[in-house]
Amino acid sequence: MQQLVKRHISKYIEQQKSKFPIIAVTGPRQSGKTTLLKNIFKDYRYISLENPDVRAFATEDPNGFLNEYNNKVIFDEVQKAPLLFSYLQGIVDESKIMGQFILSGSQNFHLMQGITQSLAGRVALFKLLPFDLSELKANNLLEDSFAETCVKGFYPAIYDREIQPGIYFTNYIQTYVEKDVTELLNIKDLRAFRTFIGLCANQAGQLLNLSALANACNISQPTAKNWLSVLESSYIVYLLQPYYENFNKRLVKTPKLYFYDSGLLCHLLKIKTSEALTKNRLKGNIFENMVITELQKQNYHNYLNNEYYFWQDNHANEVDLLMSTDEGFSIFEIKATQTITSDLFKNMDKFEANASPKKVEKTLIYGGLENQKRSKYKILSWRDPK
């Protein structure tokens, strides 16, 4: 299986495979995990636990299964056979072989549960998300405008097989999202769940309002919380946490909701073209979603281990993205506009005043194409966020 787009994460996996007995790669379905691993580990056997016969073997006779597949093996969707994790622990502790097993999975909760319970300290863990902007740029696949890019999204199949985004995402929801849902939760009313996903899309880039989601779907708040956890576990949405340090003000402590892919987000909002996006009232939220997710992708794909937050006080002063640094903070304002005005910097300046005497690096990421380096600010095009 030939990899058409070189994934940045490849070199970091290569670096760690001689240092850990197990490499684990998690990420959304269809983000390219299987292709990536088959390209890096060409001499390894590939075993998919999606296959019912293989899964039955692994579940009913784990000793026999691991006698058969005991070295240089990729186990895909390994969370479907959770018994294997404790057996793998014993094997790698005894063998001391580095890179002995490669694990991958698209349900983060079950995969991480297996790793933390049985394999802690034995695994180098990676997250592979859909393409990031620099991967697309390097292969001349990046669209000219952020609106086109947002609507198209970043899933590899859209680029590799030139599938129309609308067709791809319709099938993605039916084939993968609802499949994961039925496996993780016994949801009898899929229509209500589809409504729930659509309402989550309307909250993208905003403070999470779980009670509003529950009321609109006519479900209880604990049910809404469970449904949201499934979407998180399946890499559809994620929550960005607020930064709590109190600069003598009351701070918002509710997380914000984002989608891992702007194309799926646009599809759920029934935005089918770049023209429709530019006229949509949620344009700013969608742009913010794309940029913040891009920075998360760079974080995971380049193995940086940064922790991102947002900051907002009770007067609605807000910083879209914040990262703590050794000297203070690196903060980002994210605006879809293509015109730079002084108003775009005022929230960052307010934060800097509150954070004093700590040093604050201020970056504006906007919808235009030109980068600028000013004395007090860095200004980056959406095509080059860093």
mmCIF file of C-alpha atoms in Angstrom:
data_model
loop_
_atom_site.group_PDB
_atom_site.id
_atom_site.type_symbol
_atom_site.label_atom_id
_atom_site.label_comp_id
_atom_site.label_asym_id
_atom_site.label_seq_id
_atom_site.Cartn_x
_atom_site.Cartn_y
_atom_site.Cartn_z
ATOM 1 C CA MET A 1 0.000 0.000 0.000
ATOM 2 C CA GLN A 2 1.860 3.074 -1.235
ATOM 3 C CA GLN A 3 1.689 6.254 0.801
ATOM 4 C CA LEU A 4 0.965 9.168 -1.552
ATOM 5 C CA VAL A 5 1.553 11.922 1.018
ATOM 6 C CA LYS A 6 4.557 11.673 3.334
ATOM 7 C CA ARG A 7 3.299 11.997 6.917
ATOM 8 C CA HIS A 8 5.453 14.077 9.264
ATOM 9 C CA ILE A 9 4.822 11.703 12.143
ATOM 10 C CA SER A 10 6.718 8.925 10.292
ATOM 11 C CA LYS A 11 10.176 10.073 11.352
ATOM 12 C CA TYR A 12 9.181 10.290 15.022
ATOM 13 C CA ILE A 13 7.794 6.758 14.937
ATOM 14 C CA GLU A 14 11.039 5.634 13.260
ATOM 15 C CA GLN A 15 13.034 7.264 16.075
ATOM 16 C CA GLN A 16 11.106 5.488 18.835
ATOM 17 C CA LYS A 17 10.744 1.992 17.382
ATOM 18 C CA SER A 18 14.186 0.981 18.649
ATOM 19 C CA LYS A 19 13.504 2.399 22.124
ATOM 20 C CA PHE A 20 10.143 0.852 23.061
ATOM 21 C CA PRO A 21 8.884 -2.734 22.759
ATOM 22 C CA ILE A 22 5.486 -1.484 21.582
ATOM 23 C CA ILE A 23 4.490 1.391 19.299
ATOM 24 C CA ALA A 24 0.826 2.446 19.423
ATOM 25 C CA VAL A 25 -0.850 4.742 16.906
ATOM 26 C CA THR A 26 -4.329 6.067 17.546
ATOM 27 C CA GLY A 27 -6.491 8.460 15.560
ATOM 28 C CA PRO A 28 -9.781 8.730 13.657
ATOM 29 C CA ARG A 29 -10.944 6.044 11.284
ATOM 30 C CA GLN A 30 -9.631 6.733 7.772
ATOM 31 C CA SER A 31 -6.877 9.094 8.961
ATOM 32 C CA GLY A 32 -4.249 6.910 7.279
ATOM 33 C CA LYS A 33 -2.998 4.759 10.187
ATOM 34 C CA THR A 34 -2.889 1.455 8.277
ATOM 35 C CA THR A 35 -1.131 2.974 5.254
ATOM 36 C CA LEU A 36 1.364 4.742 7.511
ATOM 37 C CA LEU A 37 2.242 1.638 9.519
ATOM 38 C CA LYS A 38 2.519 -0.643 6.497
ATOM 39 C CA ASN A 39 4.960 1.827 4.947
ATOM 40 C CA ILE A 40 7.120 2.160 8.063
ATOM 41 C CA PHE A 41 7.020 -1.503 9.102
ATOM 42 C CA LYS A 42 7.255 -3.171 5.699
ATOM 43 C CA ASP A 43 8.546 -6.507 7.028
ATOM 44 C CA TYR A 44 5.834 -6.834 9.697
ATOM 45 C CA ARG A 45 2.743 -9.000 9.410
ATOM 46 C CA TYR A 46 -0.512 -7.048 9.396
ATOM 47 C CA ILE A 47 -3.412 -8.481 11.431
ATOM 48 C CA SER A 48 -6.764 -6.687 11.635
ATOM 49 C CA LEU A 49 -8.935 -7.365 14.674
ATOM 50 C CA GLU A 50 -11.875 -6.020 12.632
ATOM 51 C CA ASN A 51 -11.951 -9.495 11.050
ATOM 52 C CA PRO A 52 -14.440 -11.560 13.111
ATOM 53 C CA ASP A 53 -12.479 -14.821 12.704
ATOM 54 C CA VAL A 54 -9.215 -13.198 13.773
ATOM 55 C CA ARG A 55 -10.957 -11.477 16.685
ATOM 56 C CA ALA A 56 -12.513 -14.765 17.831
ATOM 57 C CA PHE A 57 -9.081 -16.442 17.789
ATOM 58 C CA ALA A 58 -7.529 -13.587 19.801
ATOM 59 C CA THR A 59 -10.381 -13.484 22.309
ATOM 60 C CA GLU A 60 -10.963 -17.213 22.818
ATOM 61 C CA ASP A 61 -7.329 -18.354 22.761
ATOM 62 C CA PRO A 62 -4.996 -15.384 23.409
ATOM 63 C CA ASN A 63 -2.044 -17.683 24.209
ATOM 64 C CA GLY A 64 -2.420 -19.569 20.937
ATOM 65 C CA PHE A 65 -2.973 -16.325 19.041
ATOM 66 C CA LEU A 66 0.197 -14.725 20.413
ATOM 67 C CA ASN A 67 2.205 -17.895 19.823
ATOM 68 C CA GLU A 68 1.197 -17.539 16.164
ATOM 69 C CA TYR A 69 1.816 -13.788 16.015
ATOM 70 C CA ASN A 70 4.678 -13.273 18.443
ATOM 71 C CA ASN A 71 7.056 -10.805 16.816
ATOM 72 C CA LYS A 72 7.057 -8.064 14.156
ATOM 73 C CA VAL A 73 3.276 -7.826 13.992
ATOM 74 C CA ILE A 74 0.893 -4.900 13.432
ATOM 75 C CA PHE A 75 -2.358 -5.417 15.345
ATOM 76 C CA ASP A 76 -4.973 -3.075 13.865
ATOM 77 C CA GLU A 77 -8.088 -2.083 15.856
ATOM 78 C CA VAL A 78 -6.499 -3.926 18.777
ATOM 79 C CA GLN A 79 -8.987 -2.462 21.277
ATOM 80 C CA LYS A 80 -11.516 -4.996 19.939
ATOM 81 C CA ALA A 81 -9.570 -7.765 21.733
ATOM 82 C CA PRO A 82 -8.804 -6.136 25.116
ATOM 83 C CA LEU A 83 -7.587 -9.412 26.654
ATOM 84 C CA LEU A 84 -4.447 -9.148 24.517
ATOM 85 C CA PHE A 85 -3.051 -6.175 26.432
ATOM 86 C CA SER A 86 -2.174 -8.061 29.621
ATOM 87 C CA TYR A 87 -0.673 -10.967 27.620
ATOM 88 C CA LEU A 88 1.462 -8.536 25.595
ATOM 89 C CA GLN A 89 2.854 -7.122 28.831
ATOM 90 C CA GLY A 90 4.272 -10.504 29.839
ATOM 91 C CA ILE A 91 5.699 -11.204 26.381
ATOM 92 C CA VAL A 92 7.589 -7.918 25.991
ATOM 93 C CA ASP A 93 8.836 -7.955 29.594
ATOM 94 C CA GLU A 94 10.382 -11.364 28.979
ATOM 95 C CA SER A 95 11.692 -10.847 25.440
ATOM 96 C CA LYS A 96 13.150 -7.311 25.864
ATOM 97 C CA ILE A 97 12.789 -6.931 22.060
ATOM 98 C CA MET A 98 12.257 -3.347 20.908
ATOM 99 C CA GLY A 99 9.590 -2.710 18.256
ATOM 100 C CA GLN A 100 8.158 -6.189 18.826
ATOM 101 C CA PHE A 101 4.497 -5.195 18.437
ATOM 102 C CA ILE A 102 2.751 -2.321 16.672
ATOM 103 C CA LEU A 103 -0.757 -1.468 17.848
ATOM 104 C CA SER A 104 -3.317 0.812 16.226
ATOM 105 C CA GLY A 105 -6.890 1.735 16.984
ATOM 106 C CA SER A 106 -9.609 4.282 16.259
ATOM 107 C CA GLN A 107 -11.479 4.149 19.567
ATOM 108 C CA ASN A 108 -9.234 6.122 21.861
ATOM 109 C CA PHE A 109 -10.976 5.310 25.127
ATOM 110 C CA HIS A 110 -10.627 1.518 24.899
ATOM 111 C CA LEU A 111 -7.131 1.659 23.420
ATOM 112 C CA MET A 112 -5.874 4.009 26.127
ATOM 113 C CA GLN A 113 -7.610 1.987 28.835
ATOM 114 C CA GLY A 114 -5.731 -1.141 27.698
ATOM 115 C CA ILE A 115 -2.422 0.734 27.545
ATOM 116 C CA THR A 116 -2.701 2.468 30.914
ATOM 117 C CA GLN A 117 -3.864 -0.677 32.716
ATOM 118 C CA SER A 118 -1.354 -3.147 31.257
ATOM 119 C CA LEU A 119 1.309 -1.496 29.132
ATOM 120 C CA ALA A 120 2.325 1.744 30.854
ATOM 121 C CA GLY A 121 6.014 2.487 30.302
ATOM 122 C CA ARG A 122 6.262 -0.056 27.501
ATOM 123 C CA VAL A 123 4.578 1.966 24.758
ATOM 124 C CA ALA A 124 5.467 4.978 22.631
ATOM 125 C CA LEU A 125 2.074 6.490 21.842
ATOM 126 C CA PHE A 126 1.316 8.565 18.724
ATOM 127 C CA LYS A 127 -1.785 10.291 17.385
ATOM 128 C CA LEU A 128 -2.321 10.433 13.629
ATOM 129 C CA LEU A 129 -4.983 12.917 12.570
ATOM 130 C CA PRO A 130 -6.057 13.666 8.969
ATOM 131 C CA PHE A 131 -3.604 15.644 6.814
ATOM 132 C CA ASP A 132 -2.212 18.879 8.218
ATOM 133 C CA LEU A 133 -1.687 21.985 6.096
ATOM 134 C CA SER A 134 2.062 21.538 5.674
ATOM 135 C CA GLU A 135 1.563 17.950 4.440
ATOM 136 C CA LEU A 136 -0.889 19.226 1.826
ATOM 137 C CA LYS A 137 1.378 22.135 0.849
ATOM 138 C CA ALA A 138 4.375 19.858 0.385
ATOM 139 C CA ASN A 139 2.363 17.843 -2.148
ATOM 140 C CA ASN A 140 0.704 20.803 -3.917
ATOM 141 C CA LEU A 141 -2.705 19.725 -2.627
ATOM 142 C CA LEU A 142 -3.616 22.811 -0.604
ATOM 143 C CA GLU A 143 -6.473 24.959 -1.912
ATOM 144 C CA ASP A 144 -5.999 28.703 -2.508
ATOM 145 C CA SER A 145 -8.586 29.923 0.005
ATOM 146 C CA PHE A 146 -9.364 28.910 3.563
ATOM 147 C CA ALA A 147 -13.054 28.553 2.629
ATOM 148 C CA GLU A 148 -12.290 25.900 -0.008
ATOM 149 C CA THR A 149 -9.947 24.143 2.413
ATOM 150 C CA CYS A 150 -12.475 24.165 5.269
ATOM 151 C CA VAL A 151 -15.242 22.666 3.119
ATOM 152 C CA LYS A 152 -13.006 20.023 1.579
ATOM 153 C CA GLY A 153 -11.563 18.878 4.896
ATOM 154 C CA PHE A 154 -8.413 16.862 5.438
ATOM 155 C CA TYR A 155 -9.237 13.150 5.222
ATOM 156 C CA PRO A 156 -6.730 11.328 2.966
ATOM 157 C CA ALA A 157 -9.348 9.527 0.831
ATOM 158 C CA ILE A 158 -10.727 12.854 -0.415
ATOM 159 C CA TYR A 159 -7.287 13.613 -1.895
ATOM 160 C CA ASP A 160 -6.053 10.113 -2.760
ATOM 161 C CA ARG A 161 -9.253 9.019 -4.479
ATOM 162 C CA GLU A 162 -10.658 12.438 -5.419
ATOM 163 C CA ILE A 163 -13.979 11.776 -3.691
ATOM 164 C CA GLN A 164 -16.454 14.660 -3.450
ATOM 165 C CA PRO A 165 -16.522 15.829 0.201
ATOM 166 C CA GLY A 166 -20.312 15.587 0.417
ATOM 167 C CA ILE A 167 -20.286 11.959 -0.722
ATOM 168 C CA TYR A 168 -17.323 11.093 1.486
ATOM 169 C CA PHE A 169 -18.737 12.587 4.693
ATOM 170 C CA THR A 170 -22.218 11.140 4.193
ATOM 171 C CA ASN A 171 -20.658 7.695 3.999
ATOM 172 C CA TYR A 172 -18.198 8.431 6.792
ATOM 173 C CA ILE A 173 -21.009 9.195 9.230
ATOM 174 C CA GLN A 174 -23.042 6.156 8.234
ATOM 175 C CA THR A 175 -20.133 3.712 8.024
ATOM 176 C CA TYR A 176 -17.856 4.772 10.846
ATOM 177 C CA VAL A 177 -19.429 7.207 13.285
ATOM 178 C CA GLU A 178 -22.661 5.275 13.706
ATOM 179 C CA LYS A 179 -20.745 1.976 13.741
ATOM 180 C CA ASP A 180 -18.576 3.173 16.629
ATOM 181 C CA VAL A 181 -21.644 4.492 18.401
ATOM 182 C CA THR A 182 -23.504 1.206 18.237
ATOM 183 C CA GLU A 183 -20.393 -0.608 19.497
ATOM 184 C CA LEU A 184 -19.766 1.728 22.425
ATOM 185 C CA LEU A 185 -23.334 2.563 23.443
ATOM 186 C CA ASN A 186 -26.654 0.850 23.002
ATOM 187 C CA ILE A 187 -28.357 3.733 21.208
ATOM 188 C CA LYS A 188 -31.761 2.703 19.947
ATOM 189 C CA ASP A 189 -32.646 6.019 18.336
ATOM 190 C CA LEU A 190 -29.960 6.810 15.769
ATOM 191 C CA ARG A 191 -32.028 9.709 14.454
ATOM 192 C CA ALA A 192 -31.722 11.457 17.830
ATOM 193 C CA PHE A 193 -27.991 10.793 17.795
ATOM 194 C CA ARG A 194 -27.661 12.314 14.301
ATOM 195 C CA THR A 195 -29.530 15.364 15.597
ATOM 196 C CA PHE A 196 -27.106 15.492 18.523
ATOM 197 C CA ILE A 197 -24.055 15.512 16.207
ATOM 198 C CA GLY A 198 -25.640 18.298 14.141
ATOM 199 C CA LEU A 199 -26.256 20.371 17.270
ATOM 200 C CA CYS A 200 -22.660 19.820 18.363
ATOM 201 C CA ALA A 201 -21.617 21.268 14.979
ATOM 202 C CA ASN A 202 -23.624 24.390 15.770
ATOM 203 C CA GLN A 203 -21.672 24.758 19.019
ATOM 204 C CA ALA A 204 -18.230 24.381 17.383
ATOM 205 C CA GLY A 205 -15.815 27.038 18.575
ATOM 206 C CA GLN A 206 -18.126 27.953 21.449
ATOM 207 C CA LEU A 207 -18.393 27.160 25.140
ATOM 208 C CA LEU A 208 -19.922 23.725 25.581
ATOM 209 C CA ASN A 209 -23.572 23.900 26.660
ATOM 210 C CA LEU A 210 -24.454 20.331 27.557
ATOM 211 C CA SER A 211 -27.893 21.122 28.965
ATOM 212 C CA ALA A 212 -28.899 22.898 25.724
ATOM 213 C CA LEU A 213 -27.750 19.876 23.711
ATOM 214 C CA ALA A 214 -29.721 17.523 25.975
ATOM 215 C CA ASN A 215 -32.886 19.631 25.895
ATOM 216 C CA ALA A 216 -32.815 20.029 22.113
ATOM 217 C CA CYS A 217 -32.539 16.240 21.659
ATOM 218 C CA ASN A 218 -35.030 15.449 24.421
ATOM 219 C CA ILE A 219 -32.482 13.338 26.290
ATOM 220 C CA SER A 220 -31.092 13.516 29.817
ATOM 221 C CA GLN A 221 -27.903 15.426 30.567
ATOM 222 C CA PRO A 222 -26.033 12.215 31.581
ATOM 223 C CA THR A 223 -27.045 10.702 28.209
ATOM 224 C CA ALA A 224 -25.774 13.791 26.393
ATOM 225 C CA LYS A 225 -22.518 13.501 28.320
ATOM 226 C CA ASN A 226 -22.183 9.834 27.294
ATOM 227 C CA TRP A 227 -22.915 10.614 23.649
ATOM 228 C CA LEU A 228 -20.334 13.404 23.687
ATOM 229 C CA SER A 229 -17.755 11.021 25.188
ATOM 230 C CA VAL A 230 -18.370 8.613 22.283
ATOM 231 C CA LEU A 231 -17.748 11.424 19.784
ATOM 232 C CA GLU A 232 -14.542 12.271 21.660
ATOM 233 C CA SER A 233 -13.429 8.644 21.829
ATOM 234 C CA SER A 234 -14.056 8.232 18.084
ATOM 235 C CA TYR A 235 -12.032 11.374 17.243
ATOM 236 C CA ILE A 236 -14.993 13.343 15.925
ATOM 237 C CA VAL A 237 -14.882 16.154 18.509
ATOM 238 C CA TYR A 238 -12.540 17.287 21.255
ATOM 239 C CA LEU A 239 -12.792 19.713 24.160
ATOM 240 C CA LEU A 240 -10.334 22.570 24.606
ATOM 241 C CA GLN A 241 -9.963 23.326 28.293
ATOM 242 C CA PRO A 242 -9.812 26.849 29.749
ATOM 243 C CA TYR A 243 -6.662 28.149 31.400
ATOM 244 C CA TYR A 244 -7.386 28.559 35.089
ATOM 245 C CA GLU A 245 -4.647 30.788 36.418
ATOM 246 C CA ASN A 246 -6.457 33.673 38.051
ATOM 247 C CA PHE A 247 -5.207 37.128 37.087
ATOM 248 C CA ASN A 248 -7.434 38.630 39.802
ATOM 249 C CA LYS A 249 -10.548 38.052 37.680
ATOM 250 C CA ARG A 250 -13.300 35.479 37.549
ATOM 251 C CA LEU A 251 -12.480 33.088 34.749
ATOM 252 C CA VAL A 252 -14.671 30.892 32.583
ATOM 253 C CA LYS A 253 -14.158 27.230 33.511
ATOM 254 C CA THR A 254 -16.295 25.607 30.808
ATOM 255 C CA PRO A 255 -14.463 23.904 27.900
ATOM 256 C CA LYS A 256 -14.971 24.813 24.248
ATOM 257 C CA LEU A 257 -16.074 22.270 21.659
ATOM 258 C CA TYR A 258 -14.181 21.648 18.404
ATOM 259 C CA PHE A 259 -14.292 19.134 15.561
ATOM 260 C CA TYR A 260 -11.210 17.236 14.411
ATOM 261 C CA ASP A 261 -12.084 17.945 10.769
ATOM 262 C CA SER A 262 -13.513 21.150 9.314
ATOM 263 C CA GLY A 263 -14.867 19.300 6.268
ATOM 264 C CA LEU A 264 -17.010 17.058 8.459
ATOM 265 C CA LEU A 265 -18.057 20.137 10.446
ATOM 266 C CA CYS A 266 -19.137 21.955 7.264
ATOM 267 C CA HIS A 267 -20.982 18.843 6.072
ATOM 268 C CA LEU A 268 -22.940 18.625 9.338
ATOM 269 C CA LEU A 269 -23.808 22.331 9.020
ATOM 270 C CA LYS A 270 -24.974 21.668 5.432
ATOM 271 C CA ILE A 271 -22.333 24.019 4.025
ATOM 272 C CA LYS A 272 -21.443 22.517 0.645
ATOM 273 C CA THR A 273 -19.422 25.224 -1.113
ATOM 274 C CA SER A 274 -16.783 27.811 -0.276
ATOM 275 C CA GLU A 275 -19.235 30.525 -1.379
ATOM 276 C CA ALA A 276 -21.811 29.273 1.122
ATOM 277 C CA LEU A 277 -19.190 29.249 3.868
ATOM 278 C CA THR A 278 -18.115 32.854 3.273
ATOM 279 C CA LYS A 279 -21.756 33.968 3.738
ATOM 280 C CA ASN A 280 -22.489 31.742 6.735
ATOM 281 C CA ARG A 281 -22.923 33.320 10.173
ATOM 282 C CA LEU A 282 -20.630 30.621 11.634
ATOM 283 C CA LYS A 283 -17.754 31.403 9.254
ATOM 284 C CA GLY A 284 -15.573 32.742 12.083
ATOM 285 C CA ASN A 285 -16.216 29.688 14.273
ATOM 286 C CA ILE A 286 -15.404 27.301 11.424
ATOM 287 C CA PHE A 287 -12.198 29.157 10.580
ATOM 288 C CA GLU A 288 -11.186 29.131 14.250
ATOM 289 C CA ASN A 289 -11.975 25.416 14.397
ATOM 290 C CA MET A 290 -9.752 24.705 11.391
ATOM 291 C CA VAL A 291 -6.802 26.737 12.716
ATOM 292 C CA ILE A 292 -6.912 25.436 16.286
ATOM 293 C CA THR A 293 -7.180 21.863 15.012
ATOM 294 C CA GLU A 294 -4.256 22.548 12.675
ATOM 295 C CA LEU A 295 -2.103 23.566 15.638
ATOM 296 C CA GLN A 296 -3.221 20.421 17.460
ATOM 297 C CA LYS A 297 -2.232 18.361 14.393
ATOM 298 C CA GLN A 298 1.207 19.966 14.285
ATOM 299 C CA ASN A 299 1.537 19.182 17.973
ATOM 300 C CA TYR A 300 0.740 15.476 17.496
ATOM 301 C CA HIS A 301 2.363 14.945 14.086
ATOM 302 C CA ASN A 302 5.644 16.531 15.215
ATOM 303 C CA TYR A 303 5.596 14.869 18.645
ATOM 304 C CA LEU A 304 5.829 18.222 20.447
ATOM 305 C CA ASN A 305 3.719 17.399 23.527
ATOM 306 C CA ASN A 306 2.464 20.973 23.870
ATOM 307 C CA GLU A 307 -0.627 21.668 25.969
ATOM 308 C CA TYR A 308 -3.086 24.198 24.563
ATOM 309 C CA TYR A 309 -5.853 26.098 26.334
ATOM 310 C CA PHE A 310 -8.085 29.103 25.775
ATOM 311 C CA TRP A 311 -8.585 31.974 28.220
ATOM 312 C CA GLN A 312 -11.742 33.930 28.908
ATOM 313 C CA ASP A 313 -12.794 36.122 31.822
ATOM 314 C CA ASN A 314 -16.271 37.052 33.035
ATOM 315 C CA HIS A 315 -16.238 40.220 30.889
ATOM 316 C CA ALA A 316 -15.919 38.098 27.705
ATOM 317 C CA ASN A 317 -12.299 39.124 27.194
ATOM 318 C CA GLU A 318 -10.865 36.097 25.445
ATOM 319 C CA VAL A 319 -7.710 34.616 23.969
ATOM 320 C CA ASP A 320 -8.516 31.937 21.374
ATOM 321 C CA LEU A 321 -5.490 29.763 22.111
ATOM 322 C CA LEU A 322 -2.855 29.830 24.822
ATOM 323 C CA MET A 323 0.277 27.861 25.560
ATOM 324 C CA SER A 324 2.344 28.231 28.704
ATOM 325 C CA THR A 325 6.073 28.767 28.043
ATOM 326 C CA ASP A 326 9.157 28.875 30.275
ATOM 327 C CA GLU A 327 9.030 32.683 30.351
ATOM 328 C CA GLY A 328 5.278 33.234 30.231
ATOM 329 C CA PHE A 329 2.761 32.581 27.477
ATOM 330 C CA SER A 330 2.392 32.164 23.744
ATOM 331 C CA ILE A 331 -1.091 33.332 22.734
ATOM 332 C CA PHE A 332 -3.042 33.323 19.467
ATOM 333 C CA GLU A 333 -5.902 35.396 18.121
ATOM 334 C CA ILE A 334 -7.665 33.688 15.204
ATOM 335 C CA LYS A 335 -9.804 35.727 12.782
ATOM 336 C CA ALA A 336 -11.249 34.809 9.385
ATOM 337 C CA THR A 337 -10.904 38.362 8.060
ATOM 338 C CA GLN A 338 -8.392 39.115 5.308
ATOM 339 C CA THR A 339 -7.963 42.709 6.500
ATOM 340 C CA ILE A 340 -5.663 43.468 9.429
ATOM 341 C CA THR A 341 -6.900 46.225 11.773
ATOM 342 C CA SER A 342 -5.771 47.369 15.220
ATOM 343 C CA ASP A 343 -8.977 45.952 16.766
ATOM 344 C CA LEU A 344 -7.698 42.423 16.114
ATOM 345 C CA PHE A 345 -4.952 42.856 18.726
ATOM 346 C CA LYS A 346 -6.905 44.328 21.664
ATOM 347 C CA ASN A 347 -7.783 41.019 23.373
ATOM 348 C CA MET A 348 -4.167 39.896 23.254
ATOM 349 C CA ASP A 349 -3.064 43.254 24.667
ATOM 350 C CA LYS A 350 -5.575 42.924 27.543
ATOM 351 C CA PHE A 351 -4.272 39.465 28.317
ATOM 352 C CA GLU A 352 -0.692 40.752 28.279
ATOM 353 C CA ALA A 353 -1.633 43.474 30.783
ATOM 354 C CA ASN A 354 -3.246 40.876 33.072
ATOM 355 C CA ALA A 355 -0.298 38.481 32.758
ATOM 356 C CA SER A 356 2.348 41.118 33.557
ATOM 357 C CA PRO A 357 5.217 40.807 34.415
ATOM 358 C CA LYS A 358 5.321 37.502 32.534
ATOM 359 C CA LYS A 359 6.428 37.627 28.904
ATOM 360 C CA VAL A 360 3.652 37.175 26.319
ATOM 361 C CA GLU A 361 4.310 36.266 22.669
ATOM 362 C CA LYS A 362 1.333 37.451 20.583
ATOM 363 C CA THR A 363 0.365 35.899 17.246
ATOM 364 C CA LEU A 364 -2.530 36.742 14.942
ATOM 365 C CA ILE A 365 -3.574 34.011 12.493
ATOM 366 C CA TYR A 366 -5.941 35.411 9.867
ATOM 367 C CA GLY A 367 -7.710 34.577 6.612
ATOM 368 C CA GLY A 368 -5.246 36.403 4.361
ATOM 369 C CA LEU A 369 -2.123 35.154 2.592
ATOM 370 C CA GLU A 370 0.686 37.470 3.759
ATOM 371 C CA ASN A 371 2.871 36.913 6.831
ATOM 372 C CA GLN A 372 4.163 39.930 8.746
ATOM 373 C CA LYS A 373 6.538 40.366 11.659
ATOM 374 C CA ARG A 374 5.693 43.508 13.613
ATOM 375 C CA SER A 375 7.519 44.777 16.681
ATOM 376 C CA LYS A 376 4.819 43.558 19.100
ATOM 377 C CA TYR A 377 3.046 40.860 17.104
ATOM 378 C CA LYS A 378 3.593 38.014 14.696
ATOM 379 C CA ILE A 379 0.993 37.886 11.905
ATOM 380 C CA LEU A 380 0.561 34.581 10.096
ATOM 381 C CA SER A 381 -1.522 33.494 7.136
ATOM 382 C CA TRP A 382 -3.895 30.574 7.739
ATOM 383 C CA ARG A 383 -1.641 28.652 5.332
ATOM 384 C CA ASP A 384 1.375 28.991 7.674
ATOM 385 C CA PRO A 385 0.193 28.759 11.299
ATOM 386 C CA LYS A 386 2.958 27.766 13.719
#
